[in-house]
Amino acid sequence: MKPYLSFLLLPLFFSLFQAPLSAGDGITTPGVLKSLVMEPEVSIDGPDTILICRGDTVQLTQTNNVADAGLRWSPEEGLLSALGDPTATVVPVVSRYYKVTVSNADGTASDSVYINVNQLIVPELIADTTVCEGTALPLVRSLVDNTRGTTYQYSPSRRFVEPTDVNSLVTPTAGGRPEYTLISTSADGICADTQLVSIQVTPSRLTISQPDTVFRCNDEDPLSLLVTAAPDVTTGEITWSPRQGIIDDLAQGGVNVRPTKDITYFVSAEVNGCPQTDSVHIRVDSLPTDLSLTSEPVMDPFCIGDTFNLRGEVFDVGDFPLIQHQWLTSPGIQSPERLYQGIFIAQDSALYQRQTVNGACVDTAEIQINVIKPPILIKDPENPVACPGEPLQLNVSFDPTRPAGELTWMDPTGALSCTECLDPVVTTNQSVTFMIEVIAEGSDCPSMDSYTVNIAPDVSPDLTTNTVVCPGTSLSLITGNVRDGIEYEISGGGQVLLDPNAEVTPTQTTTYTVTARNPAFEASSACGTVTQEITIQVADTYELFLDAPTSVCVGEQANFTARVEPNTPGVFSYTFGNGGTSQGANASLNITRDTTVSVTFIDNAGCNSLTQTATVLVDLAGIQPGIDATTLNGTEILGTAIIQGAEIVLTATGVPDDFSGTITWASNNGSPSTGTGRSITVRAPEEGRSLSYTLTVNPDNGCESSAFITFELVEEPFAIPEIISANQDGLNDDFQVFFTGGTAVDDFSLLVFNRFGQEVFNSSDPEEGWDGTKNGSPQNLGTYLFLTKFTIAGQEFQREGQFSLVR
């Protein structure tokens, strides 16, 4: 309506400005303007949000343009002044908005302010009081269960269970009159409150001298429990409970106790007018009756390196749940040092000790283990050097500081004159190390030693390997290993040469003698002279021959041998029809088709070259075997997939009934890995991706042939749980074999045994499982064994193992 009204009054505005109004017109100029244009406005002074603590008083002021016309505050809750008072005094209980409204004929205006009342929860504390020493009490009269974010802090804090918990207990100390302060602070930290309470503590203590918990062994002497009171007991008497295990009373209220099991003793009395109680818990420990050690095997002495066990009597660990063991002296221990039984390798004689601790009980078991040390051999000479092929005297004896014994020389080459003596003679052409087995005297303990005999340096020079030359060719016979101080002589063909680098020019095949003399060894009549012979052949007429098969089976290896007569050093080179080549007098080739083979010989001197050729034919006739696969009940396996762990039958096909020869099977991952005969039953591995077998047919007369079959391995269509709960909550309650939906199962059986081997369940129904009971009685928790057999699609499965029963 306001825009419409303004439009109607617009001519009046113009007339007012054109002709001033007079008093005689009956209109007052200011009043006319006010009624025409004054829309109400109001604003609460200050911020839009005011933060206060609960219980604070707030004064609200406002400013408006209508001289407080129609002014009203709302809501009434917490408002102390009149609703129309221009200034409002409020005491809010909760956080809320307060609103002021003004109005006139032209409309209504309002403004609001939000007063945020902090919820400071200040509990009521107890009145100042007096308590007995050791009394724990709360300082609040009633439990504070909703703090609304208020935080608390007691001080001093040392005697409080939790000084920031308003409901915490405090145990005041004796002496003086302790005062405790509680500071309560609102969640935003704006509001806080401080309270004080004073507590008078009456001195009163009743104390057992032992610690709160005493550990003792069941075979120890009686334990004295002594009690003190401060100040002295004024009324009543000291009483102990329970009386079980108390053997006599002592002066000043103490007792002697010898409990046989864990127990807590309480002592009570009135001290300085206050009833007081203290307690002590005694944990009684024990050890197995027999913790002695025995060795297995029983030997005295042991040999170094022997393995032996140190054992104790078996006991029920459940009777001693805290028992621990530690080997203190245990040379050669192989097992963990904290095991009850120990495995050792004999090293030295020692008193072996194992400490057993169960709480306060300690036992140290001992056993003497004697270990015989091996004899030590003294060798003379210590580092012998022999001439090649010449005898050398060896001598050994036993070190007197160690046991003597008997010895045996290991002499595989026959170089020694005796093998069970202390002074053999050795004759050898090369350095050799003899192993010596020594048996310590008075024992069966063997040990090994060694004795090395080195050969004097070989002064033989290296001779040429080029023993074939063309007529008129000169060459050096010595080509290497020429040493200073060695005298050389070359004789043959009517010549004697003293220069090791001299050349010879044979005119016909000639044998030369090469002599090397070592003057140092000649003086001692050992290793003095080395003589070698070498024949140099002058290349002349020779003939080449090639030995080769005339036919082979498909894929069979053919062997070729070439030779020249008379024998002449040279090089043989083969060329095969398939383009391959080979060097040497002997060659091999896998033949798959008719092949021509050529061999060429060139003598070492390069004086001549000869070639021979042979043709090898391939026999293509033979057996073409195949493989059929069936399940154990004879059902044919269609496709290439079988289940992991399944058993199937493989049968050779295409082999005549009157076949004479061998039929073999081989696999790199099946079981068995090999087999013979026309049929073989195999088991697929329980993991992996494939199973393969190769069939080989080898006739007595004819060519070998083979066939190959492979299967894809798929996962088993069943699962066996490792744990059942058997608590009837509908989850994992029964132990059974779970089959994939749609799996057809035949010949099913399931047996379950407890850890003593007793049968607790059996069934031939694959849908039935064991619910953890026998004859309706729940069975013990723990480990159980199972055995199950069944057939899926003709493939037989057998599984056995263990699972756990829990509740």
XYZ file of N, CA, C and O in Angstrom, residues 295-427:
532
model
N 71.514 -87.011 29.136
C 71.967 -86.816 27.753
C 71.417 -87.931 26.874
O 71.190 -89.057 27.317
N 71.200 -87.578 25.636
C 70.738 -88.559 24.639
C 71.505 -88.318 23.341
O 71.380 -87.234 22.756
N 72.323 -89.235 22.880
C 72.568 -90.546 23.495
C 73.436 -90.435 24.751
O 74.034 -89.399 25.007
N 73.473 -91.540 25.504
C 74.319 -91.583 26.700
C 75.709 -92.010 26.252
O 75.903 -93.147 25.806
N 76.674 -91.096 26.327
C 78.047 -91.399 25.908
C 79.016 -90.717 26.860
O 78.731 -89.635 27.396
N 80.171 -91.349 27.070
C 81.234 -90.731 27.849
C 82.557 -91.323 27.394
O 82.859 -92.494 27.696
N 83.358 -90.611 26.620
C 83.111 -89.206 26.262
C 82.384 -89.108 24.912
O 82.253 -90.097 24.190
N 81.985 -87.875 24.582
C 81.512 -87.571 23.241
C 82.703 -87.194 22.370
O 83.768 -86.801 22.868
N 82.490 -87.326 21.069
C 83.510 -86.876 20.116
C 83.216 -85.437 19.716
O 82.059 -85.010 19.680
N 84.237 -84.689 19.411
C 84.031 -83.326 18.912
C 83.196 -83.401 17.634
O 83.478 -84.195 16.729
N 82.168 -82.560 17.590
C 81.283 -82.549 16.426
C 80.061 -83.427 16.584
O 79.144 -83.353 15.757
N 80.026 -84.297 17.640
C 78.838 -85.115 17.870
C 77.648 -84.225 18.213
O 77.793 -83.183 18.866
N 76.475 -84.655 17.804
C 75.237 -83.976 18.186
C 74.577 -84.762 19.312
O 74.451 -85.985 19.229
N 74.202 -84.066 20.381
C 73.523 -84.736 21.490
C 72.445 -83.815 22.046
O 72.459 -82.592 21.839
N 71.470 -84.425 22.726
C 70.375 -83.685 23.347
C 70.518 -83.778 24.860
O 70.896 -84.827 25.398
N 70.214 -82.678 25.543
C 70.107 -82.686 26.990
C 68.631 -82.526 27.332
O 67.997 -81.532 26.952
N 68.064 -83.516 28.037
C 66.620 -83.572 28.257
C 66.304 -83.635 29.743
O 67.143 -84.003 30.560
N 65.060 -83.266 30.064
C 64.537 -83.398 31.415
C 63.206 -84.127 31.371
O 62.629 -84.354 30.298
N 62.720 -84.518 32.537
C 61.432 -85.193 32.617
C 60.338 -84.268 32.078
O 60.318 -83.071 32.359
N 59.413 -84.836 31.310
C 58.319 -84.062 30.739
C 57.320 -83.729 31.837
O 57.015 -84.553 32.701
N 56.820 -82.486 31.837
C 55.793 -82.070 32.792
C 54.708 -81.303 32.034
O 54.902 -80.889 30.899
N 53.571 -81.127 32.685
C 52.438 -80.419 32.077
C 52.678 -78.919 32.207
O 52.646 -78.360 33.308
N 52.942 -78.259 31.076
C 53.243 -76.830 31.097
C 52.059 -76.045 31.646
O 52.213 -74.978 32.255
N 50.833 -76.577 31.469
C 49.666 -75.873 31.986
C 49.684 -75.718 33.496
O 49.021 -74.828 34.038
N 50.442 -76.566 34.208
C 50.544 -76.446 35.658
C 51.521 -75.357 36.076
O 51.538 -74.954 37.248
N 52.334 -74.896 35.165
C 53.348 -73.883 35.482
C 53.338 -72.827 34.377
O 54.268 -72.750 33.563
N 52.306 -72.008 34.302
C 52.162 -71.094 33.151
C 53.249 -70.035 33.048
O 53.477 -69.490 31.979
N 53.949 -69.717 34.150
C 54.966 -68.666 34.123
C 56.384 -69.219 34.062
O 57.347 -68.460 34.141
N 56.533 -70.513 33.911
C 57.864 -71.121 33.995
C 58.736 -70.683 32.823
O 58.260 -70.532 31.692
N 60.019 -70.430 33.132
C 60.983 -70.018 32.119
C 62.287 -70.787 32.340
O 62.607 -71.172 33.474
N 63.023 -70.966 31.246
C 64.281 -71.713 31.296
C 65.379 -70.891 30.631
O 65.123 -70.118 29.696
N 66.597 -71.071 31.106
C 67.743 -70.387 30.518
C 68.973 -71.262 30.692
O 69.312 -71.661 31.816
N 69.635 -71.592 29.562
C 70.891 -72.357 29.633
C 72.002 -71.389 30.019
O 72.252 -70.410 29.320
N 72.661 -71.667 31.161
C 73.707 -70.773 31.655
C 75.064 -71.152 31.088
O 75.829 -70.296 30.639
N 75.406 -72.429 31.149
C 76.662 -72.929 30.575
C 76.278 -73.945 29.515
O 75.743 -75.009 29.826
N 76.529 -73.600 28.247
C 76.002 -74.438 27.164
C 76.853 -74.335 25.909
O 76.383 -73.889 24.878
N 78.148 -74.712 25.967
C 78.970 -74.635 24.753
C 78.405 -75.518 23.646
O 77.980 -76.646 23.891
N 78.359 -74.968 22.433
C 77.893 -75.736 21.284
C 76.394 -75.826 21.158
O 75.884 -76.629 20.368
N 75.629 -74.979 21.888
C 74.169 -75.075 21.822
C 73.678 -74.667 20.439
O 74.159 -73.697 19.839
N 72.732 -75.421 19.906
C 72.165 -75.159 18.583
C 70.719 -74.685 18.669
O 70.236 -74.012 17.767
N 70.021 -75.042 19.726
C 68.626 -74.647 19.895
C 68.569 -73.339 20.682
O 69.570 -72.906 21.270
N 67.423 -72.664 20.710
C 67.308 -71.423 21.498
C 67.651 -71.668 22.958
O 67.326 -72.709 23.537
N 68.314 -70.689 23.585
C 68.818 -70.857 24.942
C 67.708 -70.855 25.984
O 67.964 -71.105 27.155
N 66.461 -70.556 25.585
C 65.360 -70.506 26.552
C 64.450 -71.734 26.465
O 63.354 -71.725 27.009
N 64.891 -72.769 25.760
C 64.101 -73.988 25.686
C 64.442 -74.918 26.854
O 65.575 -74.942 27.348
N 63.449 -75.720 27.254
C 63.642 -76.693 28.344
C 64.618 -77.776 27.920
O 65.495 -78.174 28.676
N 64.471 -78.277 26.685
C 65.382 -79.274 26.131
C 66.404 -78.549 25.259
O 66.109 -77.509 24.684
N 67.604 -79.089 25.137
C 68.640 -78.445 24.351
C 69.282 -79.397 23.359
O 69.430 -80.589 23.621
N 69.647 -78.850 22.197
C 70.391 -79.604 21.181
C 71.785 -78.984 21.090
O 71.923 -77.759 20.963
N 72.830 -79.836 21.112
C 74.200 -79.339 21.189
C 75.098 -80.083 20.198
O 74.811 -81.215 19.808
N 76.172 -79.411 19.822
C 77.265 -80.036 19.083
C 78.477 -80.010 20.001
O 78.891 -78.940 20.479
N 79.023 -81.190 20.269
C 80.113 -81.308 21.238
C 81.321 -80.488 20.796
O 81.776 -80.596 19.661
N 81.823 -79.644 21.756
C 82.989 -78.817 21.474
C 84.112 -79.041 22.487
O 85.269 -79.150 22.123
N 83.741 -79.083 23.786
C 84.747 -79.231 24.834
C 84.049 -79.770 26.078
O 82.836 -79.632 26.250
N 84.801 -80.380 26.952
C 84.231 -80.871 28.206
C 83.746 -79.688 29.032
O 84.414 -78.649 29.113
N 82.554 -79.840 29.657
C 81.995 -78.728 30.426
C 80.906 -79.256 31.338
O 80.313 -80.318 31.099
N 80.637 -78.486 32.418
C 79.500 -78.742 33.289
C 78.343 -77.903 32.755
O 78.303 -76.690 32.945
N 77.410 -78.551 32.075
C 76.281 -77.844 31.459
C 75.258 -77.507 32.544
O 74.926 -78.355 33.401
N 74.735 -76.276 32.508
C 73.784 -75.811 33.514
C 72.555 -75.199 32.841
O 72.684 -74.407 31.909
N 71.386 -75.583 33.356
C 70.122 -74.980 32.910
C 69.372 -74.465 34.120
O 69.100 -75.213 35.069
N 69.072 -73.173 34.113
C 68.325 -72.564 35.221
C 66.845 -72.512 34.864
O 66.479 -72.107 33.767
N 65.999 -72.926 35.800
C 64.547 -72.900 35.617
C 63.962 -71.983 36.677
O 64.256 -72.137 37.870
N 63.144 -71.030 36.241
C 62.534 -70.057 37.146
C 61.034 -70.079 36.937
O 60.556 -70.003 35.797
N 60.303 -70.204 38.058
C 58.847 -70.043 38.011
C 58.459 -69.118 39.158
O 58.340 -69.531 40.307
N 58.319 -67.822 38.847
C 58.040 -66.840 39.888
C 59.185 -66.760 40.859
O 60.302 -66.396 40.506
N 58.937 -67.135 42.126
C 59.965 -67.051 43.152
C 60.803 -68.318 43.241
O 61.736 -68.392 44.037
N 60.450 -69.343 42.496
C 61.161 -70.618 42.555
C 62.271 -70.656 41.513
O 62.040 -70.317 40.347
N 63.463 -71.077 41.944
C 64.618 -71.158 41.045
C 65.291 -72.506 41.241
O 65.494 -72.957 42.382
N 65.635 -73.167 40.127
C 66.377 -74.427 40.181
C 67.454 -74.401 39.110
O 67.217 -73.926 37.989
N 68.630 -74.882 39.459
C 69.721 -74.995 38.488
C 70.105 -76.456 38.366
O 70.593 -77.064 39.332
N 69.851 -77.029 37.183
C 70.198 -78.424 36.926
C 71.560 -78.476 36.236
O 71.887 -77.613 35.419
N 72.359 -79.510 36.558
C 73.711 -79.631 36.018
C 73.934 -81.040 35.496
O 73.351 -82.005 35.995
N 74.810 -81.139 34.489
C 75.251 -82.439 33.994
C 76.643 -82.256 33.383
O 76.895 -81.281 32.656
N 77.554 -83.153 33.696
C 78.906 -83.096 33.156
C 78.949 -83.822 31.819
O 78.563 -84.994 31.719
N 79.386 -83.121 30.802
C 79.560 -83.706 29.472
C 81.051 -83.677 29.151
O 81.683 -82.600 29.142
N 81.609 -84.851 28.910
C 83.029 -84.960 28.575
C 83.181 -85.120 27.072
O 82.466 -85.908 26.437
N 84.107 -84.353 26.518
C 84.368 -84.382 25.081
C 85.853 -84.641 24.880
O 86.695 -83.918 25.438
N 86.158 -85.667 24.131
C 87.564 -85.994 23.898
C 88.081 -85.152 22.747
O 87.434 -85.004 21.705
N 89.251 -84.557 22.958
C 89.861 -83.733 21.919
C 90.680 -84.611 20.981
O 91.280 -85.599 21.403
N 90.712 -84.267 19.705
C 91.426 -85.112 18.741
C 92.934 -85.016 18.921
O 93.456 -84.002 19.392
N 93.646 -86.096 18.594
C 95.118 -86.046 18.642
C 95.661 -84.989 17.670
O 95.002 -84.600 16.708
N 96.883 -84.542 17.945
C 97.592 -83.608 17.055
C 98.802 -84.352 16.484
O 99.601 -84.937 17.232
N 98.929 -84.330 15.142
C 100.037 -85.016 14.482
C 101.211 -84.071 14.293
O 101.048 -82.912 13.901
N 102.423 -84.591 14.591
C 103.679 -83.878 14.294
C 104.264 -84.517 13.047
O 104.468 -85.739 12.995
N 104.545 -83.690 12.028
C 104.954 -84.220 10.721
C 106.422 -83.901 10.458
O 106.886 -82.792 10.711
N 107.119 -84.894 9.903
C 108.535 -84.732 9.590
C 108.828 -85.455 8.269
O 108.640 -86.682 8.179
N 109.261 -84.714 7.232
C 109.443 -83.254 7.209
C 108.095 -82.537 7.178
O 107.095 -83.103 6.777
N 108.113 -81.280 7.639
C 106.859 -80.563 7.776
C 106.276 -80.169 6.419
O 105.064 -80.278 6.205
N 107.095 -79.700 5.516
C 106.652 -79.307 4.175
C 107.535 -80.004 3.137
O 108.422 -79.410 2.539
N 107.302 -81.307 2.899
C 108.208 -82.069 2.018
C 108.062 -81.685 0.544
O 106.979 -81.336 0.086
N 109.218 -81.785 -0.182
C 109.241 -81.590 -1.630
C 109.921 -82.829 -2.229
O 111.040 -83.166 -1.850
N 109.208 -83.508 -3.142
C 109.727 -84.741 -3.736
C 110.036 -84.523 -5.206
O 109.462 -83.652 -5.861
N 110.952 -85.355 -5.715
C 111.211 -85.365 -7.146
C 110.140 -86.216 -7.823
O 109.691 -87.226 -7.260
N 109.694 -85.858 -8.982
C 108.666 -86.645 -9.669
C 109.117 -88.086 -9.832
O 110.205 -88.366 -10.349
N 108.277 -89.015 -9.308
C 108.552 -90.433 -9.490
C 109.597 -91.005 -8.568
O 109.874 -92.206 -8.634
N 110.219 -90.199 -7.694
C 111.255 -90.705 -6.804
C 110.676 -90.870 -5.397
O 109.887 -90.044 -4.936
N 111.035 -91.942 -4.629
C 110.485 -92.195 -3.286
C 110.957 -91.146 -2.281
O 112.070 -90.639 -2.368
N 110.039 -90.828 -1.315
C 110.366 -89.874 -0.257
C 109.827 -90.433 1.053
O 108.663 -90.841 1.135
N 110.665 -90.457 2.123
C 110.260 -90.974 3.416
C 109.458 -89.917 4.176
O 109.876 -88.762 4.315
N 108.249 -90.309 4.674
C 107.422 -89.448 5.521
C 107.372 -90.037 6.912
O 107.379 -91.257 7.098
N 107.290 -89.161 7.947
C 107.209 -89.610 9.338
C 106.200 -88.734 10.085
O 106.234 -87.500 9.958
N 105.303 -89.364 10.871
C 104.385 -88.617 11.744
C 104.441 -89.228 13.139
O 104.744 -90.417 13.314
N 104.153 -88.397 14.153
C 104.078 -88.850 15.545
C 102.992 -88.043 16.238
O 102.493 -87.053 15.699
N 102.603 -88.469 17.468
C 101.517 -87.816 18.200
C 102.064 -86.808 19.186
O 103.021 -87.093 19.933
N 101.462 -85.617 19.219
C 101.818 -84.570 20.180
C 101.522 -85.101 21.583
O 100.388 -85.502 21.875
N 102.536 -85.124 22.479
C 102.317 -85.711 23.817
C 101.321 -84.932 24.677
O 100.850 -85.450 25.684
N 101.010 -83.687 24.317
C 100.062 -82.913 25.128
C 98.616 -83.278 24.825
O 97.698 -82.809 25.509
N 98.391 -84.097 23.805
C 97.038 -84.507 23.432
C 96.981 -86.027 23.348
O 98.025 -86.717 23.368
N 95.800 -86.615 23.248
C 95.714 -88.087 23.208
C 96.466 -88.659 22.008
O 96.593 -88.026 20.956
N 96.972 -89.887 22.187
C 97.528 -90.642 21.063
C 96.367 -91.352 20.374
O 95.202 -91.150 20.713
N 96.691 -92.189 19.384
C 95.616 -92.881 18.690
C 96.116 -93.728 17.556
O 97.305 -94.046 17.465
N 95.205 -94.099 16.685
C 95.514 -94.880 15.497
C 95.139 -94.053 14.279
O 94.180 -93.261 14.323
N 95.901 -94.256 13.182
C 95.625 -93.438 11.994
C 95.555 -94.316 10.750
O 96.081 -95.425 10.705
N 94.846 -93.756 9.754
C 94.732 -94.406 8.447
C 94.907 -93.335 7.385
O 94.226 -92.307 7.410
N 95.844 -93.595 6.442
C 96.091 -92.667 5.345
C 95.077 -92.944 4.226
O 94.817 -94.088 3.873
N 94.492 -91.868 3.678
C 93.621 -91.984 2.508
C 94.499 -91.847 1.259
O 95.045 -90.764 1.018
N 94.634 -92.962 0.512
C 95.583 -92.982 -0.600
C 94.905 -93.539 -1.849
O 95.134 -94.693 -2.232
N 94.038 -92.754 -2.502
C 93.319 -93.281 -3.671
C 94.221 -93.544 -4.864
O 93.884 -94.326 -5.749
N 95.410 -92.901 -4.920
C 96.299 -93.066 -6.088
C 97.330 -94.168 -5.888
O 98.080 -94.488 -6.814
N 97.433 -94.747 -4.672
C 98.419 -95.792 -4.429
C 99.837 -95.278 -4.364
O 100.782 -96.005 -4.676
N 100.025 -94.031 -3.922
C 101.362 -93.438 -3.886
C 102.131 -93.793 -2.631
O 103.343 -93.539 -2.554
N 101.458 -94.360 -1.595
C 102.113 -94.634 -0.316
C 102.485 -96.109 -0.210
O 101.789 -96.986 -0.723
N 103.552 -96.355 0.561
C 104.001 -97.734 0.747
C 103.124 -98.464 1.761
O 103.045 -99.690 1.754
N 102.460 -97.731 2.699
C 101.544 -98.325 3.664
C 100.530 -97.263 4.056
O 100.782 -96.065 3.929
N 99.352 -97.706 4.555
C 98.291 -96.748 4.878
C 97.920 -96.750 6.364
O 97.122 -95.925 6.790
N 98.474 -97.669 7.170
C 98.171 -97.712 8.600
C 99.453 -97.706 9.417
O 99.589 -98.409 10.421
N 100.414 -96.900 8.957
C 101.703 -96.808 9.630
C 102.036 -95.348 9.871
O 101.397 -94.450 9.324
N 103.067 -95.098 10.679
C 103.483 -93.731 10.981
C 104.593 -93.252 10.041
O 104.938 -92.067 10.069
N 105.174 -94.168 9.215
C 106.336 -93.783 8.397
C 106.220 -94.330 6.975
O 107.064 -95.137 6.538
N 105.207 -93.927 6.191
C 105.099 -94.429 4.823
C 106.110 -93.751 3.903
O 106.615 -92.667 4.187
N 106.397 -94.428 2.772
C 107.216 -93.855 1.703
C 106.269 -93.472 0.580
O 105.426 -94.269 0.160
N 106.404 -92.240 0.070
C 105.527 -91.756 -0.986
C 106.307 -91.677 -2.281
O 107.479 -91.261 -2.297
N 105.666 -92.123 -3.374
C 106.252 -92.008 -4.721
C 105.168 -91.437 -5.631
O 104.129 -92.071 -5.841
